Amino acid sequence: MPLPLTPAAPTAEKPELPAPPATPASSLDVYTGDPNFMTSLARGLIVIQAFSQATPQMTISQLSVKTGLSRAAVRRCLYTLTKLGFAGAEDGSRYSLRPRLLTLSQTYTTSNSLSSAAQPILERMSATLRESFSVATLDGDDIVYIARTAGTRVMAVDLHIGSRLPAYCTSMGRVLLAYLPPDELETYLARAVLTPHTTRTITSVEKLRLALRNVRRNGYALVDQELEVGLRSLAVPVYGPSGRVAATVNLSGNAPRMPVYDMQTRFLPYLRNAALELGAFLR
Protein backbone atom coordinates (compact mmCIF):
# COMPACT_ATOMS: atom_id res chain seq x y z
CA MET A 1 0.00 0.00 0.00
CA PRO A 2 1.60 3.27 -1.03
CA LEU A 3 2.37 5.73 1.68
CA PRO A 4 0.20 8.83 1.70
CA LEU A 5 1.93 11.81 0.18
CA THR A 6 2.66 14.57 2.60
CA PRO A 7 2.62 18.09 1.30
CA ALA A 8 6.08 19.55 0.86
CA ALA A 9 7.04 22.16 3.35
CA PRO A 10 6.56 25.59 1.84
CA THR A 11 9.78 27.09 0.63
CA ALA A 12 10.45 30.39 2.25
CA GLU A 13 10.70 33.10 -0.36
CA LYS A 14 13.92 35.00 -0.23
CA PRO A 15 13.29 38.66 0.33
CA GLU A 16 14.31 40.77 -2.61
CA LEU A 17 17.39 42.78 -1.86
CA PRO A 18 17.02 46.48 -2.53
CA ALA A 19 18.74 47.66 -5.66
CA PRO A 20 22.00 49.44 -4.95
CA PRO A 21 21.65 53.21 -5.13
CA ALA A 22 22.51 54.73 -8.49
CA THR A 23 25.78 56.59 -8.56
CA PRO A 24 27.47 58.73 -11.23
CA ALA A 25 29.80 55.79 -11.89
CA SER A 26 26.87 53.41 -12.52
CA SER A 27 25.70 55.66 -15.37
CA LEU A 28 28.76 54.49 -17.31
CA ASP A 29 27.52 50.89 -17.38
CA VAL A 30 25.52 51.49 -20.55
CA TYR A 31 28.78 52.10 -22.43
CA THR A 32 30.34 48.76 -21.46
CA GLY A 33 31.69 47.09 -24.58
CA ASP A 34 31.80 50.29 -26.63
CA PRO A 35 35.37 50.34 -28.01
CA ASN A 36 35.21 54.07 -28.76
CA PHE A 37 34.15 55.12 -25.28
CA MET A 38 37.00 56.48 -23.12
CA THR A 39 36.09 55.27 -19.64
CA SER A 40 39.10 56.97 -18.04
CA LEU A 41 38.06 60.36 -19.43
CA ALA A 42 34.48 59.80 -18.27
CA ARG A 43 35.70 58.95 -14.76
CA GLY A 44 37.77 62.11 -14.64
CA LEU A 45 34.75 64.21 -15.59
CA ILE A 46 32.68 62.47 -12.91
CA VAL A 47 35.30 63.39 -10.30
CA ILE A 48 35.31 67.02 -11.46
CA GLN A 49 31.50 67.23 -11.28
CA ALA A 50 31.47 65.79 -7.75
CA PHE A 51 32.80 69.06 -6.36
CA SER A 52 30.11 71.61 -5.52
CA GLN A 53 29.42 74.68 -3.45
CA ALA A 54 28.41 72.40 -0.57
CA THR A 55 31.48 70.16 -0.96
CA PRO A 56 34.36 72.27 -2.36
CA GLN A 57 36.98 70.09 -0.67
CA MET A 58 36.93 66.28 -0.39
CA THR A 59 39.21 63.42 0.42
CA ILE A 60 39.73 60.43 -1.87
CA SER A 61 37.42 58.37 0.35
CA GLN A 62 34.67 61.01 0.23
CA LEU A 63 34.95 61.29 -3.54
CA SER A 64 34.81 57.52 -3.87
CA VAL A 65 31.54 57.39 -1.90
CA LYS A 66 30.01 60.32 -3.75
CA THR A 67 30.92 59.14 -7.25
CA GLY A 68 30.70 55.37 -6.85
CA LEU A 69 34.21 55.01 -8.27
CA SER A 70 36.83 52.91 -6.52
CA ARG A 71 39.40 54.67 -4.38
CA ALA A 72 42.11 53.60 -6.83
CA ALA A 73 40.22 55.14 -9.78
CA VAL A 74 39.60 58.37 -7.86
CA ARG A 75 43.28 58.53 -6.88
CA ARG A 76 44.40 58.18 -10.52
CA CYS A 77 41.93 60.84 -11.68
CA LEU A 78 43.10 63.29 -9.01
CA TYR A 79 46.74 62.55 -9.77
CA THR A 80 46.16 63.42 -13.44
CA LEU A 81 44.04 66.51 -12.68
CA THR A 82 46.67 67.73 -10.21
CA LYS A 83 49.51 67.24 -12.68
CA LEU A 84 47.57 69.26 -15.27
CA GLY A 85 46.75 72.03 -12.79
CA PHE A 86 43.00 71.45 -12.64
CA ALA A 87 42.96 70.18 -9.02
CA GLY A 88 45.16 70.08 -5.95
CA ALA A 89 45.34 69.38 -2.23
CA GLU A 90 46.69 72.00 0.17
CA ASP A 91 47.11 69.55 3.05
CA GLY A 92 47.82 66.50 0.94
CA SER A 93 44.48 64.83 1.65
CA ARG A 94 41.58 67.20 0.93
CA TYR A 95 41.35 67.99 -2.76
CA SER A 96 39.69 70.95 -4.47
CA LEU A 97 39.44 72.30 -8.00
CA ARG A 98 41.85 74.95 -9.21
CA PRO A 99 41.16 78.18 -11.16
CA ARG A 100 42.62 76.66 -14.30
CA LEU A 101 39.39 74.70 -14.68
CA LEU A 102 37.71 78.02 -15.57
CA THR A 103 39.48 77.91 -18.91
CA LEU A 104 37.16 75.07 -19.91
CA SER A 105 34.00 77.09 -19.24
CA GLN A 106 35.57 80.14 -20.87
CA THR A 107 36.23 78.09 -23.98
CA TYR A 108 32.54 77.21 -24.12
CA THR A 109 31.25 80.75 -23.61
CA THR A 110 33.63 82.23 -26.19
CA SER A 111 32.96 79.53 -28.78
CA ASN A 112 29.18 79.32 -28.28
CA SER A 113 27.53 81.91 -30.51
CA LEU A 114 24.32 82.07 -28.47
CA SER A 115 26.16 82.69 -25.20
CA SER A 116 28.39 85.33 -26.80
CA ALA A 117 25.43 87.12 -28.39
CA ALA A 118 23.27 86.97 -25.26
CA GLN A 119 25.67 88.52 -22.78
CA PRO A 120 25.69 92.10 -24.18
CA ILE A 121 21.92 92.02 -24.62
CA LEU A 122 21.44 91.04 -20.98
CA GLU A 123 23.93 93.65 -19.80
CA ARG A 124 22.08 96.35 -21.73
CA MET A 125 18.75 95.38 -20.15
CA SER A 126 20.30 95.13 -16.70
CA ALA A 127 21.85 98.60 -17.03
CA THR A 128 18.48 100.03 -18.05
CA LEU A 129 16.20 98.21 -15.62
CA ARG A 130 18.60 97.39 -12.73
CA GLU A 131 17.33 93.82 -12.59
CA SER A 132 18.78 90.31 -13.03
CA PHE A 133 18.49 88.65 -16.44
CA SER A 134 19.59 85.22 -17.68
CA VAL A 135 19.66 82.97 -20.72
CA ALA A 136 19.53 79.19 -20.33
CA THR A 137 19.21 76.00 -22.32
CA LEU A 138 17.89 72.57 -21.39
CA ASP A 139 20.34 69.82 -20.41
CA GLY A 140 18.64 66.61 -19.34
CA ASP A 141 16.17 67.45 -16.57
CA ASP A 142 17.87 70.75 -15.68
CA ILE A 143 18.32 74.18 -17.11
CA VAL A 144 21.90 75.42 -17.51
CA TYR A 145 22.76 79.11 -17.42
CA ILE A 146 24.81 80.16 -20.47
CA ALA A 147 24.62 83.94 -19.91
CA ARG A 148 23.69 86.03 -16.89
CA THR A 149 23.76 89.51 -15.40
CA ALA A 150 22.89 90.16 -11.75
CA GLY A 151 21.37 93.57 -11.12
CA THR A 152 20.42 92.52 -7.59
CA ARG A 153 20.90 89.36 -5.52
CA VAL A 154 17.56 87.57 -5.89
CA MET A 155 18.32 84.03 -4.68
CA ALA A 156 19.94 82.48 -1.65
CA VAL A 157 22.16 80.52 -4.05
CA ASP A 158 24.64 82.54 -6.08
CA LEU A 159 23.89 81.82 -9.75
CA HIS A 160 26.47 82.07 -12.50
CA ILE A 161 27.20 80.73 -15.98
CA GLY A 162 27.11 76.96 -15.70
CA SER A 163 24.67 76.90 -12.76
CA ARG A 164 21.97 74.24 -12.97
CA LEU A 165 18.41 74.33 -11.66
CA PRO A 166 15.49 71.87 -12.01
CA ALA A 167 13.42 72.56 -15.10
CA TYR A 168 9.95 71.81 -13.73
CA CYS A 169 9.81 74.59 -11.11
CA THR A 170 11.64 77.42 -12.88
CA SER A 171 10.26 79.83 -15.46
CA MET A 172 13.07 79.10 -17.93
CA GLY A 173 12.58 75.38 -17.45
CA ARG A 174 8.84 75.66 -18.01
CA VAL A 175 9.44 77.45 -21.31
CA LEU A 176 11.96 74.88 -22.51
CA LEU A 177 9.73 71.98 -21.48
CA ALA A 178 6.57 73.51 -22.95
CA TYR A 179 8.06 73.68 -26.44
CA LEU A 180 9.61 70.21 -26.50
CA PRO A 181 8.30 67.80 -29.16
CA PRO A 182 5.43 65.79 -27.63
CA ASP A 183 7.36 62.52 -27.44
CA GLU A 184 10.30 64.18 -25.67
CA LEU A 185 7.97 65.88 -23.21
CA GLU A 186 6.22 62.59 -22.42
CA THR A 187 9.59 60.92 -21.81
CA TYR A 188 10.52 63.73 -19.42
CA LEU A 189 7.21 63.59 -17.54
CA ALA A 190 7.50 59.81 -17.14
CA ARG A 191 10.85 60.08 -15.34
CA ALA A 192 10.57 63.46 -13.62
CA VAL A 193 10.74 63.57 -9.83
CA LEU A 194 8.76 66.66 -8.82
CA THR A 195 10.26 67.49 -5.44
CA PRO A 196 8.57 70.32 -3.47
CA HIS A 197 10.96 73.20 -2.86
CA THR A 198 8.27 75.41 -1.31
CA THR A 199 4.59 75.00 -0.48
CA ARG A 200 3.81 76.50 -3.90
CA THR A 201 5.83 74.02 -5.97
CA ILE A 202 3.82 72.03 -8.52
CA THR A 203 4.41 68.37 -7.70
CA SER A 204 1.64 66.80 -9.81
CA VAL A 205 2.35 65.72 -13.38
CA GLU A 206 -1.17 66.74 -14.45
CA LYS A 207 -0.82 70.19 -12.92
CA LEU A 208 2.54 70.55 -14.62
CA ARG A 209 0.96 69.58 -17.94
CA LEU A 210 -1.63 72.32 -17.44
CA ALA A 211 1.06 74.85 -16.57
CA LEU A 212 2.99 73.94 -19.73
CA ARG A 213 -0.14 74.30 -21.86
CA ASN A 214 -0.59 77.79 -20.41
CA VAL A 215 3.00 78.62 -21.34
CA ARG A 216 2.37 77.65 -24.95
CA ARG A 217 -0.89 79.60 -25.01
CA ASN A 218 0.55 82.77 -23.44
CA GLY A 219 4.01 82.64 -24.97
CA TYR A 220 5.73 83.07 -21.60
CA ALA A 221 6.14 81.39 -18.21
CA LEU A 222 5.68 83.11 -14.86
CA VAL A 223 6.71 81.09 -11.81
CA ASP A 224 5.76 82.49 -8.43
CA GLN A 225 7.88 81.27 -5.48
CA GLU A 226 7.99 77.60 -6.52
CA LEU A 227 11.76 77.26 -6.35
CA GLU A 228 12.44 79.61 -3.46
CA VAL A 229 10.20 81.66 -1.17
CA GLY A 230 10.28 85.29 -2.24
CA LEU A 231 11.54 84.57 -5.78
CA ARG A 232 9.37 85.39 -8.77
CA SER A 233 10.56 84.88 -12.35
CA LEU A 234 9.40 85.43 -15.92
CA ALA A 235 10.76 83.78 -19.09
CA VAL A 236 10.11 83.78 -22.84
CA PRO A 237 11.29 81.45 -25.64
CA VAL A 238 14.14 82.13 -28.07
CA TYR A 239 13.50 80.48 -31.44
CA GLY A 240 16.30 78.96 -33.49
CA PRO A 241 16.50 78.93 -37.30
CA SER A 242 14.56 75.65 -37.50
CA GLY A 243 11.64 77.18 -35.62
CA ARG A 244 12.38 75.11 -32.54
CA VAL A 245 12.96 76.83 -29.20
CA ALA A 246 16.73 76.95 -28.70
CA ALA A 247 16.91 78.84 -25.40
CA THR A 248 14.99 81.12 -23.06
CA VAL A 249 15.45 84.62 -21.65
CA ASN A 250 14.52 85.25 -18.03
CA LEU A 251 13.96 87.99 -15.48
CA SER A 252 14.13 87.16 -11.76
CA GLY A 253 13.13 89.41 -8.91
CA ASN A 254 12.02 89.69 -5.32
CA ALA A 255 8.31 88.86 -5.13
CA PRO A 256 7.22 91.65 -2.71
CA ARG A 257 9.11 94.22 -4.78
CA MET A 258 8.01 92.92 -8.18
CA PRO A 259 4.23 92.37 -8.52
CA VAL A 260 2.95 89.97 -11.16
CA TYR A 261 1.19 92.80 -13.00
CA ASP A 262 4.44 94.76 -13.32
CA MET A 263 6.24 91.72 -14.69
CA GLN A 264 3.56 91.17 -17.32
CA THR A 265 3.20 94.80 -18.38
CA ARG A 266 6.54 96.51 -17.74
CA PHE A 267 9.14 93.76 -18.15
CA LEU A 268 7.60 91.25 -20.57
CA PRO A 269 8.07 93.52 -23.64
CA TYR A 270 11.79 93.85 -22.84
CA LEU A 271 12.17 90.09 -22.62
CA ARG A 272 10.32 89.53 -25.88
CA ASN A 273 12.46 92.10 -27.68
CA ALA A 274 15.61 90.45 -26.32
CA ALA A 275 14.35 87.04 -27.49
CA LEU A 276 13.66 88.41 -30.97
CA GLU A 277 17.13 89.94 -31.12
CA LEU A 278 18.75 86.67 -30.08
CA GLY A 279 16.61 84.70 -32.50
CA ALA A 280 17.62 87.00 -35.36
CA PHE A 281 21.27 86.46 -34.45
CA LEU A 282 20.82 82.68 -34.62
CA ARG A 283 19.36 82.98 -38.12
mmCIF file of C-alpha atoms in Angstrom:
data_model
loop_
_atom_site.group_PDB
_atom_site.id
_atom_site.type_symbol
_atom_site.label_atom_id
_atom_site.label_comp_id
_atom_site.label_asym_id
_atom_site.label_seq_id
_atom_site.Cartn_x
_atom_site.Cartn_y
_atom_site.Cartn_z
ATOM 1 C CA MET A 1 0.000 0.000 0.000
ATOM 2 C CA PRO A 2 1.598 3.274 -1.034
ATOM 3 C CA LEU A 3 2.365 5.729 1.677
ATOM 4 C CA PRO A 4 0.196 8.826 1.696
ATOM 5 C CA LEU A 5 1.925 11.813 0.183
ATOM 6 C CA THR A 6 2.659 14.574 2.596
ATOM 7 C CA PRO A 7 2.621 18.089 1.298
ATOM 8 C CA ALA A 8 6.084 19.554 0.864
ATOM 9 C CA ALA A 9 7.037 22.158 3.351
ATOM 10 C CA PRO A 10 6.561 25.585 1.845
ATOM 11 C CA THR A 11 9.777 27.092 0.631
ATOM 12 C CA ALA A 12 10.454 30.390 2.249
ATOM 13 C CA GLU A 13 10.703 33.099 -0.357
ATOM 14 C CA LYS A 14 13.924 35.004 -0.230
ATOM 15 C CA PRO A 15 13.293 38.661 0.329
ATOM 16 C CA GLU A 16 14.314 40.774 -2.613
ATOM 17 C CA LEU A 17 17.391 42.775 -1.856
ATOM 18 C CA PRO A 18 17.017 46.484 -2.525
ATOM 19 C CA ALA A 19 18.745 47.665 -5.662
ATOM 20 C CA PRO A 20 21.997 49.441 -4.953
ATOM 21 C CA PRO A 21 21.650 53.212 -5.132
ATOM 22 C CA ALA A 22 22.508 54.726 -8.487
ATOM 23 C CA THR A 23 25.783 56.591 -8.560
ATOM 24 C CA PRO A 24 27.469 58.728 -11.233
ATOM 25 C CA ALA A 25 29.798 55.791 -11.892
ATOM 26 C CA SER A 26 26.874 53.415 -12.516
ATOM 27 C CA SER A 27 25.699 55.662 -15.366
ATOM 28 C CA LEU A 28 28.755 54.492 -17.313
ATOM 29 C CA ASP A 29 27.522 50.888 -17.376
ATOM 30 C CA VAL A 30 25.520 51.489 -20.549
ATOM 31 C CA TYR A 31 28.776 52.105 -22.431
ATOM 32 C CA THR A 32 30.343 48.760 -21.461
ATOM 33 C CA GLY A 33 31.689 47.087 -24.575
ATOM 34 C CA ASP A 34 31.803 50.288 -26.633
ATOM 35 C CA PRO A 35 35.367 50.345 -28.006
ATOM 36 C CA ASN A 36 35.209 54.070 -28.762
ATOM 37 C CA PHE A 37 34.146 55.121 -25.277
ATOM 38 C CA MET A 38 37.004 56.483 -23.120
ATOM 39 C CA THR A 39 36.093 55.272 -19.641
ATOM 40 C CA SER A 40 39.104 56.968 -18.043
ATOM 41 C CA LEU A 41 38.057 60.363 -19.427
ATOM 42 C CA ALA A 42 34.484 59.804 -18.266
ATOM 43 C CA ARG A 43 35.702 58.954 -14.758
ATOM 44 C CA GLY A 44 37.774 62.114 -14.635
ATOM 45 C CA LEU A 45 34.754 64.211 -15.588
ATOM 46 C CA ILE A 46 32.681 62.465 -12.905
ATOM 47 C CA VAL A 47 35.301 63.392 -10.299
ATOM 48 C CA ILE A 48 35.309 67.020 -11.459
ATOM 49 C CA GLN A 49 31.500 67.232 -11.284
ATOM 50 C CA ALA A 50 31.467 65.789 -7.754
ATOM 51 C CA PHE A 51 32.796 69.062 -6.356
ATOM 52 C CA SER A 52 30.115 71.608 -5.517
ATOM 53 C CA GLN A 53 29.419 74.685 -3.455
ATOM 54 C CA ALA A 54 28.407 72.401 -0.569
ATOM 55 C CA THR A 55 31.478 70.159 -0.956
ATOM 56 C CA PRO A 56 34.356 72.268 -2.356
ATOM 57 C CA GLN A 57 36.980 70.091 -0.670
ATOM 58 C CA MET A 58 36.930 66.284 -0.385
ATOM 59 C CA THR A 59 39.214 63.417 0.423
ATOM 60 C CA ILE A 60 39.726 60.435 -1.868
ATOM 61 C CA SER A 61 37.417 58.372 0.353
ATOM 62 C CA GLN A 62 34.673 61.007 0.235
ATOM 63 C CA LEU A 63 34.948 61.290 -3.535
ATOM 64 C CA SER A 64 34.805 57.521 -3.867
ATOM 65 C CA VAL A 65 31.545 57.389 -1.896
ATOM 66 C CA LYS A 66 30.007 60.324 -3.751
ATOM 67 C CA THR A 67 30.923 59.142 -7.248
ATOM 68 C CA GLY A 68 30.703 55.373 -6.848
ATOM 69 C CA LEU A 69 34.206 55.006 -8.271
ATOM 70 C CA SER A 70 36.831 52.906 -6.522
ATOM 71 C CA ARG A 71 39.402 54.673 -4.378
ATOM 72 C CA ALA A 72 42.108 53.602 -6.832
ATOM 73 C CA ALA A 73 40.219 55.138 -9.777
ATOM 74 C CA VAL A 74 39.604 58.372 -7.864
ATOM 75 C CA ARG A 75 43.277 58.533 -6.879
ATOM 76 C CA ARG A 76 44.403 58.177 -10.519
ATOM 77 C CA CYS A 77 41.928 60.837 -11.680
ATOM 78 C CA LEU A 78 43.096 63.286 -9.009
ATOM 79 C CA TYR A 79 46.739 62.549 -9.772
ATOM 80 C CA THR A 80 46.156 63.424 -13.444
ATOM 81 C CA LEU A 81 44.043 66.506 -12.683
ATOM 82 C CA THR A 82 46.668 67.727 -10.209
ATOM 83 C CA LYS A 83 49.514 67.239 -12.685
ATOM 84 C CA LEU A 84 47.566 69.258 -15.274
ATOM 85 C CA GLY A 85 46.752 72.028 -12.790
ATOM 86 C CA PHE A 86 42.999 71.446 -12.642
ATOM 87 C CA ALA A 87 42.956 70.184 -9.019
ATOM 88 C CA GLY A 88 45.157 70.083 -5.952
ATOM 89 C CA ALA A 89 45.341 69.376 -2.229
ATOM 90 C CA GLU A 90 46.695 72.000 0.166
ATOM 91 C CA ASP A 91 47.113 69.551 3.049
ATOM 92 C CA GLY A 92 47.821 66.496 0.940
ATOM 93 C CA SER A 93 44.481 64.834 1.650
ATOM 94 C CA ARG A 94 41.577 67.201 0.931
ATOM 95 C CA TYR A 95 41.349 67.989 -2.764
ATOM 96 C CA SER A 96 39.693 70.951 -4.470
ATOM 97 C CA LEU A 97 39.436 72.296 -8.000
ATOM 98 C CA ARG A 98 41.854 74.954 -9.211
ATOM 99 C CA PRO A 99 41.158 78.183 -11.158
ATOM 100 C CA ARG A 100 42.624 76.655 -14.304
ATOM 101 C CA LEU A 101 39.387 74.704 -14.677
ATOM 102 C CA LEU A 102 37.707 78.022 -15.568
ATOM 103 C CA THR A 103 39.481 77.909 -18.912
ATOM 104 C CA LEU A 104 37.157 75.067 -19.910
ATOM 105 C CA SER A 105 34.000 77.091 -19.244
ATOM 106 C CA GLN A 106 35.571 80.144 -20.871
ATOM 107 C CA THR A 107 36.232 78.088 -23.978
ATOM 108 C CA TYR A 108 32.538 77.209 -24.116
ATOM 109 C CA THR A 109 31.250 80.751 -23.613
ATOM 110 C CA THR A 110 33.630 82.225 -26.190
ATOM 111 C CA SER A 111 32.958 79.526 -28.782
ATOM 112 C CA ASN A 112 29.185 79.325 -28.281
ATOM 113 C CA SER A 113 27.531 81.909 -30.509
ATOM 114 C CA LEU A 114 24.316 82.072 -28.467
ATOM 115 C CA SER A 115 26.162 82.685 -25.202
ATOM 116 C CA SER A 116 28.386 85.334 -26.803
ATOM 117 C CA ALA A 117 25.427 87.116 -28.387
ATOM 118 C CA ALA A 118 23.267 86.965 -25.258
ATOM 119 C CA GLN A 119 25.672 88.518 -22.777
ATOM 120 C CA PRO A 120 25.693 92.102 -24.181
ATOM 121 C CA ILE A 121 21.916 92.021 -24.619
ATOM 122 C CA LEU A 122 21.436 91.038 -20.981
ATOM 123 C CA GLU A 123 23.925 93.653 -19.804
ATOM 124 C CA ARG A 124 22.076 96.349 -21.735
ATOM 125 C CA MET A 125 18.747 95.384 -20.151
ATOM 126 C CA SER A 126 20.302 95.135 -16.704
ATOM 127 C CA ALA A 127 21.852 98.599 -17.033
ATOM 128 C CA THR A 128 18.477 100.033 -18.055
ATOM 129 C CA LEU A 129 16.198 98.212 -15.620
ATOM 130 C CA ARG A 130 18.600 97.394 -12.735
ATOM 131 C CA GLU A 131 17.333 93.821 -12.595
ATOM 132 C CA SER A 132 18.779 90.306 -13.032
ATOM 133 C CA PHE A 133 18.495 88.645 -16.442
ATOM 134 C CA SER A 134 19.592 85.223 -17.684
ATOM 135 C CA VAL A 135 19.657 82.967 -20.723
ATOM 136 C CA ALA A 136 19.535 79.191 -20.330
ATOM 137 C CA THR A 137 19.207 75.997 -22.323
ATOM 138 C CA LEU A 138 17.889 72.565 -21.387
ATOM 139 C CA ASP A 139 20.338 69.819 -20.411
ATOM 140 C CA GLY A 140 18.638 66.614 -19.341
ATOM 141 C CA ASP A 141 16.174 67.447 -16.567
ATOM 142 C CA ASP A 142 17.874 70.748 -15.682
ATOM 143 C CA ILE A 143 18.321 74.184 -17.113
ATOM 144 C CA VAL A 144 21.896 75.415 -17.507
ATOM 145 C CA TYR A 145 22.759 79.113 -17.424
ATOM 146 C CA ILE A 146 24.810 80.158 -20.469
ATOM 147 C CA ALA A 147 24.619 83.944 -19.914
ATOM 148 C CA ARG A 148 23.687 86.034 -16.892
ATOM 149 C CA THR A 149 23.757 89.509 -15.395
ATOM 150 C CA ALA A 150 22.887 90.162 -11.751
ATOM 151 C CA GLY A 151 21.367 93.568 -11.119
ATOM 152 C CA THR A 152 20.419 92.521 -7.591
ATOM 153 C CA ARG A 153 20.900 89.359 -5.524
ATOM 154 C CA VAL A 154 17.562 87.574 -5.889
ATOM 155 C CA MET A 155 18.319 84.034 -4.681
ATOM 156 C CA ALA A 156 19.941 82.475 -1.647
ATOM 157 C CA VAL A 157 22.163 80.520 -4.053
ATOM 158 C CA ASP A 158 24.639 82.542 -6.084
ATOM 159 C CA LEU A 159 23.890 81.823 -9.751
ATOM 160 C CA HIS A 160 26.469 82.072 -12.503
ATOM 161 C CA ILE A 161 27.199 80.733 -15.976
ATOM 162 C CA GLY A 162 27.110 76.961 -15.697
ATOM 163 C CA SER A 163 24.669 76.901 -12.761
ATOM 164 C CA ARG A 164 21.969 74.236 -12.972
ATOM 165 C CA LEU A 165 18.407 74.330 -11.662
ATOM 166 C CA PRO A 166 15.494 71.872 -12.008
ATOM 167 C CA ALA A 167 13.420 72.562 -15.095
ATOM 168 C CA TYR A 168 9.946 71.806 -13.725
ATOM 169 C CA CYS A 169 9.811 74.586 -11.109
ATOM 170 C CA THR A 170 11.639 77.423 -12.885
ATOM 171 C CA SER A 171 10.261 79.830 -15.462
ATOM 172 C CA MET A 172 13.066 79.100 -17.933
ATOM 173 C CA GLY A 173 12.583 75.377 -17.448
ATOM 174 C CA ARG A 174 8.836 75.658 -18.012
ATOM 175 C CA VAL A 175 9.443 77.446 -21.307
ATOM 176 C CA LEU A 176 11.960 74.882 -22.505
ATOM 177 C CA LEU A 177 9.728 71.975 -21.481
ATOM 178 C CA ALA A 178 6.572 73.510 -22.955
ATOM 179 C CA TYR A 179 8.057 73.684 -26.441
ATOM 180 C CA LEU A 180 9.606 70.212 -26.501
ATOM 181 C CA PRO A 181 8.299 67.802 -29.157
ATOM 182 C CA PRO A 182 5.426 65.789 -27.627
ATOM 183 C CA ASP A 183 7.358 62.516 -27.439
ATOM 184 C CA GLU A 184 10.305 64.177 -25.674
ATOM 185 C CA LEU A 185 7.971 65.876 -23.213
ATOM 186 C CA GLU A 186 6.223 62.585 -22.415
ATOM 187 C CA THR A 187 9.587 60.924 -21.809
ATOM 188 C CA TYR A 188 10.520 63.731 -19.422
ATOM 189 C CA LEU A 189 7.211 63.590 -17.542
ATOM 190 C CA ALA A 190 7.505 59.815 -17.136
ATOM 191 C CA ARG A 191 10.851 60.079 -15.343
ATOM 192 C CA ALA A 192 10.566 63.461 -13.617
ATOM 193 C CA VAL A 193 10.743 63.567 -9.828
ATOM 194 C CA LEU A 194 8.762 66.663 -8.823
ATOM 195 C CA THR A 195 10.258 67.492 -5.438
ATOM 196 C CA PRO A 196 8.566 70.315 -3.474
ATOM 197 C CA HIS A 197 10.963 73.203 -2.864
ATOM 198 C CA THR A 198 8.273 75.411 -1.310
ATOM 199 C CA THR A 199 4.586 74.998 -0.477
ATOM 200 C CA ARG A 200 3.815 76.502 -3.904
ATOM 201 C CA THR A 201 5.829 74.020 -5.971
ATOM 202 C CA ILE A 202 3.822 72.034 -8.516
ATOM 203 C CA THR A 203 4.406 68.368 -7.702
ATOM 204 C CA SER A 204 1.641 66.797 -9.806
ATOM 205 C CA VAL A 205 2.345 65.723 -13.375
ATOM 206 C CA GLU A 206 -1.175 66.738 -14.446
ATOM 207 C CA LYS A 207 -0.820 70.193 -12.918
ATOM 208 C CA LEU A 208 2.541 70.552 -14.619
ATOM 209 C CA ARG A 209 0.956 69.576 -17.941
ATOM 210 C CA LEU A 210 -1.631 72.323 -17.436
ATOM 211 C CA ALA A 211 1.064 74.855 -16.571
ATOM 212 C CA LEU A 212 2.987 73.939 -19.735
ATOM 213 C CA ARG A 213 -0.138 74.297 -21.855
ATOM 214 C CA ASN A 214 -0.593 77.791 -20.413
ATOM 215 C CA VAL A 215 3.001 78.617 -21.335
ATOM 216 C CA ARG A 216 2.371 77.655 -24.951
ATOM 217 C CA ARG A 217 -0.890 79.596 -25.013
ATOM 218 C CA ASN A 218 0.551 82.769 -23.440
ATOM 219 C CA GLY A 219 4.013 82.637 -24.967
ATOM 220 C CA TYR A 220 5.735 83.073 -21.597
ATOM 221 C CA ALA A 221 6.137 81.389 -18.211
ATOM 222 C CA LEU A 222 5.679 83.113 -14.865
ATOM 223 C CA VAL A 223 6.706 81.091 -11.815
ATOM 224 C CA ASP A 224 5.765 82.492 -8.434
ATOM 225 C CA GLN A 225 7.878 81.270 -5.481
ATOM 226 C CA GLU A 226 7.985 77.601 -6.520
ATOM 227 C CA LEU A 227 11.764 77.259 -6.349
ATOM 228 C CA GLU A 228 12.440 79.611 -3.459
ATOM 229 C CA VAL A 229 10.197 81.658 -1.171
ATOM 230 C CA GLY A 230 10.283 85.292 -2.244
ATOM 231 C CA LEU A 231 11.540 84.570 -5.778
ATOM 232 C CA ARG A 232 9.369 85.393 -8.769
ATOM 233 C CA SER A 233 10.560 84.883 -12.352
ATOM 234 C CA LEU A 234 9.403 85.435 -15.916
ATOM 235 C CA ALA A 235 10.763 83.785 -19.090
ATOM 236 C CA VAL A 236 10.108 83.779 -22.842
ATOM 237 C CA PRO A 237 11.292 81.448 -25.637
ATOM 238 C CA VAL A 238 14.140 82.131 -28.072
ATOM 239 C CA TYR A 239 13.497 80.477 -31.437
ATOM 240 C CA GLY A 240 16.304 78.958 -33.488
ATOM 241 C CA PRO A 241 16.498 78.926 -37.301
ATOM 242 C CA SER A 242 14.563 75.649 -37.497
ATOM 243 C CA GLY A 243 11.638 77.176 -35.618
ATOM 244 C CA ARG A 244 12.383 75.106 -32.541
ATOM 245 C CA VAL A 245 12.958 76.833 -29.201
ATOM 246 C CA ALA A 246 16.726 76.953 -28.700
ATOM 247 C CA ALA A 247 16.913 78.840 -25.397
ATOM 248 C CA THR A 248 14.995 81.115 -23.062
ATOM 249 C CA VAL A 249 15.452 84.622 -21.645
ATOM 250 C CA ASN A 250 14.516 85.249 -18.031
ATOM 251 C CA LEU A 251 13.964 87.985 -15.478
ATOM 252 C CA SER A 252 14.127 87.158 -11.759
ATOM 253 C CA GLY A 253 13.128 89.408 -8.910
ATOM 254 C CA ASN A 254 12.015 89.689 -5.317
ATOM 255 C CA ALA A 255 8.308 88.862 -5.129
ATOM 256 C CA PRO A 256 7.216 91.645 -2.711
ATOM 257 C CA ARG A 257 9.108 94.222 -4.782
ATOM 258 C CA MET A 258 8.013 92.923 -8.179
ATOM 259 C CA PRO A 259 4.231 92.372 -8.523
ATOM 260 C CA VAL A 260 2.948 89.969 -11.161
ATOM 261 C CA TYR A 261 1.187 92.795 -13.000
ATOM 262 C CA ASP A 262 4.435 94.756 -13.316
ATOM 263 C CA MET A 263 6.235 91.721 -14.686
ATOM 264 C CA GLN A 264 3.559 91.173 -17.320
ATOM 265 C CA THR A 265 3.199 94.802 -18.380
ATOM 266 C CA ARG A 266 6.535 96.506 -17.743
ATOM 267 C CA PHE A 267 9.142 93.759 -18.147
ATOM 268 C CA LEU A 268 7.597 91.247 -20.571
ATOM 269 C CA PRO A 269 8.068 93.515 -23.645
ATOM 270 C CA TYR A 270 11.792 93.850 -22.844
ATOM 271 C CA LEU A 271 12.169 90.089 -22.619
ATOM 272 C CA ARG A 272 10.320 89.526 -25.877
ATOM 273 C CA ASN A 273 12.462 92.100 -27.683
ATOM 274 C CA ALA A 274 15.612 90.450 -26.319
ATOM 275 C CA ALA A 275 14.347 87.038 -27.492
ATOM 276 C CA LEU A 276 13.660 88.408 -30.969
ATOM 277 C CA GLU A 277 17.130 89.938 -31.124
ATOM 278 C CA LEU A 278 18.749 86.666 -30.075
ATOM 279 C CA GLY A 279 16.610 84.698 -32.503
ATOM 280 C CA ALA A 280 17.623 87.005 -35.360
ATOM 281 C CA PHE A 281 21.271 86.462 -34.452
ATOM 282 C CA LEU A 282 20.823 82.684 -34.618
ATOM 283 C CA ARG A 283 19.356 82.976 -38.119
#
